[in-house]
XYZ file of C-alpha atoms in Angstrom:
373
model
C -23.658 -58.973 -43.796
C -25.110 -61.835 -41.808
C -24.391 -64.787 -44.089
C -26.321 -68.053 -43.922
C -28.308 -68.853 -40.801
C -27.688 -72.486 -39.938
C -28.436 -71.763 -36.306
C -29.622 -68.834 -34.250
C -29.149 -69.078 -30.500
C -31.978 -67.993 -28.263
C -31.376 -64.996 -26.026
C -31.434 -65.728 -22.315
C -33.567 -63.045 -20.639
C -34.280 -62.441 -17.016
C -36.381 -59.453 -15.984
C -33.493 -57.604 -14.312
C -34.874 -58.049 -10.806
C -31.446 -57.843 -9.267
C -30.462 -54.790 -11.274
C -33.610 -52.691 -10.990
C -35.224 -54.160 -7.818
C -38.194 -54.991 -10.029
C -40.093 -56.998 -7.432
C -39.960 -54.199 -4.866
C -40.935 -51.591 -7.464
C -43.834 -53.694 -8.748
C -45.090 -54.227 -5.185
C -44.868 -50.507 -4.420
C -46.631 -49.683 -7.691
C -49.472 -52.059 -6.824
C -49.751 -50.440 -3.387
C -49.910 -46.932 -4.893
C -52.546 -48.020 -7.404
C -54.625 -49.445 -4.567
C -54.246 -46.208 -2.581
C -55.169 -44.031 -5.562
C -58.423 -45.967 -5.978
C -59.554 -45.163 -2.420
C -62.317 -42.588 -2.031
C -60.342 -40.287 0.299
C -57.129 -40.364 -1.764
C -57.439 -36.720 -2.831
C -58.375 -35.407 0.604
C -54.798 -34.225 0.992
C -54.181 -32.886 -2.519
C -50.485 -32.104 -2.037
C -49.693 -35.569 -0.684
C -51.808 -37.168 -3.414
C -49.825 -35.317 -6.095
C -46.552 -36.596 -4.613
C -47.861 -40.165 -4.615
C -49.111 -39.778 -8.192
C -45.662 -38.602 -9.283
C -44.096 -41.616 -7.555
C -46.655 -43.901 -9.195
C -45.832 -42.478 -12.627
C -42.097 -42.939 -12.088
C -42.505 -46.530 -10.923
C -44.897 -47.337 -13.775
C -42.323 -46.069 -16.267
C -39.692 -48.459 -14.861
C -41.943 -51.511 -14.440
C -43.688 -51.096 -17.796
C -40.366 -50.428 -19.503
C -38.901 -53.699 -18.244
C -42.076 -55.561 -19.231
C -41.850 -54.065 -22.716
C -38.223 -55.165 -23.016
C -39.144 -58.669 -21.886
C -41.912 -58.934 -24.500
C -39.618 -57.565 -27.226
C -36.964 -60.163 -26.470
C -39.518 -62.966 -26.382
C -40.626 -61.880 -29.859
C -36.992 -61.804 -31.022
C -36.501 -65.372 -29.788
C -39.636 -66.581 -31.564
C -38.683 -64.913 -34.850
C -35.114 -66.185 -34.507
C -36.421 -69.747 -34.124
C -38.539 -69.327 -37.249
C -35.625 -67.853 -39.223
C -33.330 -70.693 -38.137
C -35.863 -73.348 -39.167
C -36.466 -71.790 -42.593
C -32.924 -70.524 -43.217
C -34.360 -67.037 -43.828
C -31.931 -64.130 -43.395
C -34.337 -61.381 -44.485
C -35.625 -60.817 -40.948
C -32.219 -60.361 -39.334
C -32.190 -56.623 -39.966
C -35.432 -56.216 -38.038
C -34.123 -58.385 -35.194
C -30.943 -56.311 -35.066
C -32.970 -53.113 -34.775
C -35.111 -54.530 -31.972
C -32.078 -55.716 -30.033
C -30.488 -52.298 -30.465
C -33.538 -50.571 -28.979
C -33.592 -52.958 -26.022
C -29.861 -52.462 -25.466
C -30.331 -48.682 -25.391
C -33.193 -49.018 -22.928
C -31.066 -51.252 -20.701
C -28.240 -48.733 -20.911
C -30.655 -46.033 -19.811
C -31.694 -48.063 -16.768
C -28.149 -49.075 -15.925
C -27.032 -45.465 -16.217
C -29.792 -44.335 -13.850
C -28.437 -46.817 -11.283
C -25.270 -44.730 -11.057
C -27.371 -42.030 -9.429
C -27.512 -43.619 -6.017
C -27.115 -40.518 -3.844
C -30.152 -39.736 -1.670
C -31.202 -36.685 -3.702
C -30.334 -37.856 -7.224
C -33.929 -38.784 -8.102
C -35.193 -35.354 -7.034
C -36.220 -32.394 -9.117
C -33.692 -29.569 -9.209
C -33.305 -25.880 -8.444
C -30.782 -24.396 -10.871
C -29.387 -20.899 -10.318
C -27.327 -18.958 -12.863
C -25.288 -15.952 -11.679
C -23.384 -13.558 -13.934
C -19.767 -13.054 -12.925
C -17.237 -10.331 -13.634
C -17.568 -8.752 -17.058
C -20.595 -6.463 -16.936
C -22.967 -6.720 -19.909
C -20.885 -9.514 -21.456
C -21.391 -11.778 -18.439
C -25.068 -10.865 -18.155
C -25.600 -11.829 -21.793
C -23.711 -15.078 -21.143
C -25.983 -15.781 -18.158
C -29.030 -15.373 -20.436
C -27.464 -17.797 -22.944
C -26.926 -20.373 -20.192
C -30.488 -19.928 -18.947
C -31.731 -20.599 -22.482
C -29.418 -23.634 -22.791
C -30.775 -25.274 -19.642
C -34.372 -24.426 -20.515
C -34.010 -26.073 -23.927
C -32.217 -29.074 -22.400
C -35.065 -29.544 -19.915
C -37.680 -29.347 -22.667
C -35.820 -31.829 -24.884
C -35.309 -34.201 -21.947
C -38.956 -34.288 -20.946
C -38.572 -32.230 -17.777
C -40.820 -29.355 -16.775
C -38.915 -26.094 -16.426
C -40.338 -23.057 -14.577
C -38.623 -19.700 -14.132
C -38.896 -19.000 -10.404
C -37.039 -15.693 -10.424
C -34.985 -13.625 -12.856
C -33.108 -10.342 -12.414
C -32.847 -8.608 -15.780
C -29.849 -6.443 -16.704
C -30.933 -3.094 -18.172
C -28.668 -3.179 -21.235
C -28.761 -6.877 -22.133
C -29.028 -10.299 -20.549
C -29.691 -11.160 -16.915
C -27.798 -10.788 -13.665
C -29.247 -13.977 -12.224
C -32.002 -16.528 -12.705
C -33.505 -19.378 -10.711
C -35.083 -22.297 -12.573
C -37.111 -25.135 -11.092
C -36.661 -28.253 -13.237
C -39.120 -30.982 -12.324
C -38.802 -34.648 -13.192
C -37.203 -37.877 -12.054
C -33.395 -37.621 -11.805
C -33.334 -33.931 -12.798
C -30.901 -33.226 -9.958
C -28.930 -36.386 -10.682
C -28.241 -35.177 -14.207
C -27.862 -31.466 -13.550
C -25.407 -31.809 -10.667
C -22.842 -32.244 -13.445
C -23.389 -28.553 -14.280
C -22.402 -27.247 -10.849
C -19.522 -24.797 -11.237
C -18.153 -21.919 -13.301
C -18.799 -21.753 -17.058
C -16.462 -19.702 -19.269
C -17.351 -18.124 -22.619
C -14.823 -16.834 -25.183
C -16.217 -14.954 -28.198
C -16.099 -11.821 -30.309
C -18.244 -9.457 -28.294
C -21.442 -8.217 -29.970
C -21.269 -5.243 -27.602
C -17.746 -4.168 -28.627
C -17.613 -1.847 -31.644
C -13.964 -2.845 -32.157
C -15.000 -6.515 -32.449
C -12.469 -7.660 -29.869
C -12.479 -11.058 -28.207
C -13.904 -11.151 -24.668
C -13.964 -13.751 -21.913
C -16.994 -13.999 -19.627
C -17.811 -16.133 -16.605
C -21.025 -17.337 -14.981
C -21.597 -19.658 -12.065
C -24.217 -22.396 -12.007
C -25.467 -23.820 -8.707
C -27.738 -26.873 -8.693
C -29.700 -27.982 -5.628
C -32.165 -30.848 -5.107
C -35.795 -29.934 -4.508
C -36.543 -31.020 -0.968
C -39.416 -33.478 -0.645
C -42.175 -32.049 1.554
C -42.088 -35.290 3.556
C -38.630 -34.357 4.854
C -38.839 -32.595 8.201
C -37.096 -29.227 7.913
C -37.322 -26.974 10.914
C -37.699 -23.404 9.670
C -38.690 -21.052 12.475
C -41.015 -18.305 11.233
C -39.301 -16.003 13.708
C -36.069 -16.409 11.716
C -37.688 -15.102 8.541
C -38.080 -11.600 7.165
C -40.715 -11.514 4.434
C -40.887 -8.577 2.023
C -43.427 -8.100 -0.746
C -43.054 -5.958 -3.832
C -44.441 -5.518 -7.302
C -43.246 -7.969 -9.914
C -40.850 -6.379 -12.375
C -41.373 -8.752 -15.308
C -43.840 -8.656 -18.145
C -47.387 -9.566 -17.221
C -51.005 -8.531 -17.022
C -52.615 -5.800 -14.961
C -52.809 -7.901 -11.802
C -49.135 -8.876 -11.690
C -48.005 -5.302 -12.311
C -50.371 -3.495 -9.903
C -50.245 -5.624 -6.753
C -47.429 -6.584 -4.390
C -47.512 -10.220 -5.476
C -43.744 -10.836 -5.555
C -42.178 -12.215 -2.366
C -38.635 -12.007 -0.975
C -37.747 -14.123 2.069
C -34.589 -13.575 4.109
C -33.477 -16.341 6.470
C -31.790 -14.260 9.168
C -29.550 -16.913 10.815
C -27.972 -18.010 7.529
C -28.348 -14.817 5.518
C -29.929 -16.756 2.628
C -32.270 -14.628 0.497
C -34.765 -16.174 -1.933
C -37.446 -14.521 -4.020
C -40.237 -15.460 -6.399
C -42.349 -13.356 -8.727
C -43.461 -15.953 -11.271
C -46.976 -16.505 -9.874
C -49.896 -14.064 -9.876
C -50.719 -14.870 -6.252
C -48.586 -13.667 -3.351
C -49.510 -16.869 -1.499
C -48.218 -19.062 -4.337
C -45.031 -16.993 -4.657
C -44.409 -17.397 -0.940
C -44.967 -21.161 -1.182
C -42.463 -21.507 -4.035
C -39.947 -19.264 -2.261
C -40.230 -21.371 0.911
C -39.469 -24.532 -1.077
C -36.407 -22.870 -2.590
C -35.331 -21.726 0.891
C -35.738 -25.260 2.264
C -33.577 -26.611 -0.565
C -30.943 -23.948 0.088
C -30.863 -24.770 3.820
C -30.479 -28.501 3.134
C -27.655 -27.749 0.725
C -26.034 -25.480 3.317
C -26.090 -28.278 5.884
C -24.728 -30.733 3.331
C -21.842 -28.392 2.570
C -21.107 -27.937 6.273
C -20.781 -31.691 6.683
C -18.657 -31.947 3.562
C -16.412 -29.220 4.929
C -15.824 -31.229 8.082
C -14.659 -34.158 5.964
C -12.663 -32.227 3.454
C -12.161 -28.495 3.929
C -10.272 -28.024 0.689
C -12.847 -29.796 -1.452
C -15.700 -27.889 0.141
C -14.117 -24.482 -0.541
C -15.918 -22.415 -3.158
C -14.069 -21.219 -6.256
C -14.297 -17.667 -7.575
C -16.162 -16.879 -10.781
C -13.015 -16.099 -12.770
C -9.956 -17.556 -14.525
C -8.701 -20.881 -13.260
C -11.947 -21.997 -11.623
C -14.063 -22.920 -14.653
C -15.414 -26.433 -15.120
C -16.211 -25.924 -18.802
C -15.146 -23.553 -21.571
C -17.303 -22.513 -24.519
C -15.033 -21.056 -27.217
C -16.701 -19.335 -30.182
C -13.635 -17.488 -31.494
C -10.992 -17.856 -32.928
C -12.137 -21.502 -33.216
C -15.314 -23.242 -32.028
C -15.181 -25.799 -29.247
C -16.834 -26.701 -25.950
C -14.593 -28.560 -23.511
C -15.209 -29.875 -20.006
C -12.009 -29.489 -18.004
C -12.942 -32.180 -15.460
C -13.418 -35.025 -17.923
C -11.762 -33.883 -21.150
C -15.065 -34.313 -23.029
C -15.237 -31.876 -25.950
C -17.120 -31.103 -29.149
C -16.866 -28.649 -32.008
C -20.648 -28.404 -32.399
C -21.027 -25.329 -30.196
C -24.413 -24.364 -31.642
C -25.948 -27.688 -30.615
C -24.542 -27.368 -27.086
C -25.905 -23.838 -26.645
C -29.231 -25.153 -27.925
C -29.313 -27.587 -24.991
C -27.460 -30.652 -26.280
C -25.313 -31.198 -23.163
C -26.035 -34.914 -22.671
C -22.517 -36.017 -23.629
C -20.984 -33.729 -20.976
C -23.410 -34.911 -18.315
C -22.727 -38.575 -19.035
C -18.954 -38.078 -19.152
C -19.037 -36.345 -15.754
C -21.176 -39.019 -14.088
C -19.090 -41.861 -15.520
C -15.933 -40.023 -14.474
C -17.220 -39.759 -10.896
C -18.210 -43.428 -10.949
C -14.721 -44.392 -12.098
C -15.970 -45.807 -15.411
C -14.817 -44.902 -18.932
C -17.360 -43.063 -21.067
C -18.712 -44.666 -24.233
C -18.986 -41.795 -26.720
C -21.479 -43.719 -28.864
C -24.227 -43.510 -26.249
C -26.020 -40.590 -24.640
C -26.789 -40.417 -20.914
C -30.368 -41.588 -21.298
C -29.697 -44.217 -23.957
């Protein structure tokens, strides 16, 4: 494959300072490490946790670039040795190392496309069943499972903040909090209506049914951002959690529902055993919803048509999942498609996410690479 090795050129390598702002990130990492070593660092536990998350994210970038630099230095040294001795046996190993570095670079370069202010944030993802009764509720449960499995496979933490179960099957709605760097940047590709076509398991005549669900993705608002929420504008209701749980969660009014009266936004949380913790989570969701509402108002001023919401029905879907009479998942915005429907419903949606982000960036997608390299 490689032929004789009369000469192997060394690889020029610079530590990507211009691409990844390495110097600034390394300086910030050093500052955070100094702060974390101070005796009073954990006095404010919530702030300390935020700084620790930032430190972990920066360490991943800085250490990743250092690892790539060392790998390429080793490749150059081995290439020099192979060239001197005319030895081709090591070229396979060098090729593998270069491939891993290239994928890591692609991952970093891809992350650079997420340059919106909230792209690096964690995400609030809400699934709502559309028209179609039990069919749509079952489809909503399938989507919830898909995003949960995607989050797990991608290294994100996924918590169910709230879920409204349909009596017969499936769910009417669910709210997931997906924590990790760039969770919102990736998941914003899922914003819209998702259409399912299949032979209904609830139809004795085994007819084909079409179901719709909407997915809304919002960034988790950083606590450092000043959001003015007047307590006088809130109506707070408590009730008993309806989900499975122990004696405490079933016998006390631990679940919380908050209504923001000026906007009409209603959020709820029943995932925690403590009413205080449920209220805290619900307030964070409310803050994210209010920021998103303001963002949409500004977008509407720039482009009323683009800001208009589409109905959860025919003609408004962003992606179709067809399980009968053939099997295919197709994104109508980018044309990305696959026949491996089982893998997609098991959370393998990386190709669709990458195609969407590259489409928005005006760049052609490379089908040989996933969104995180």
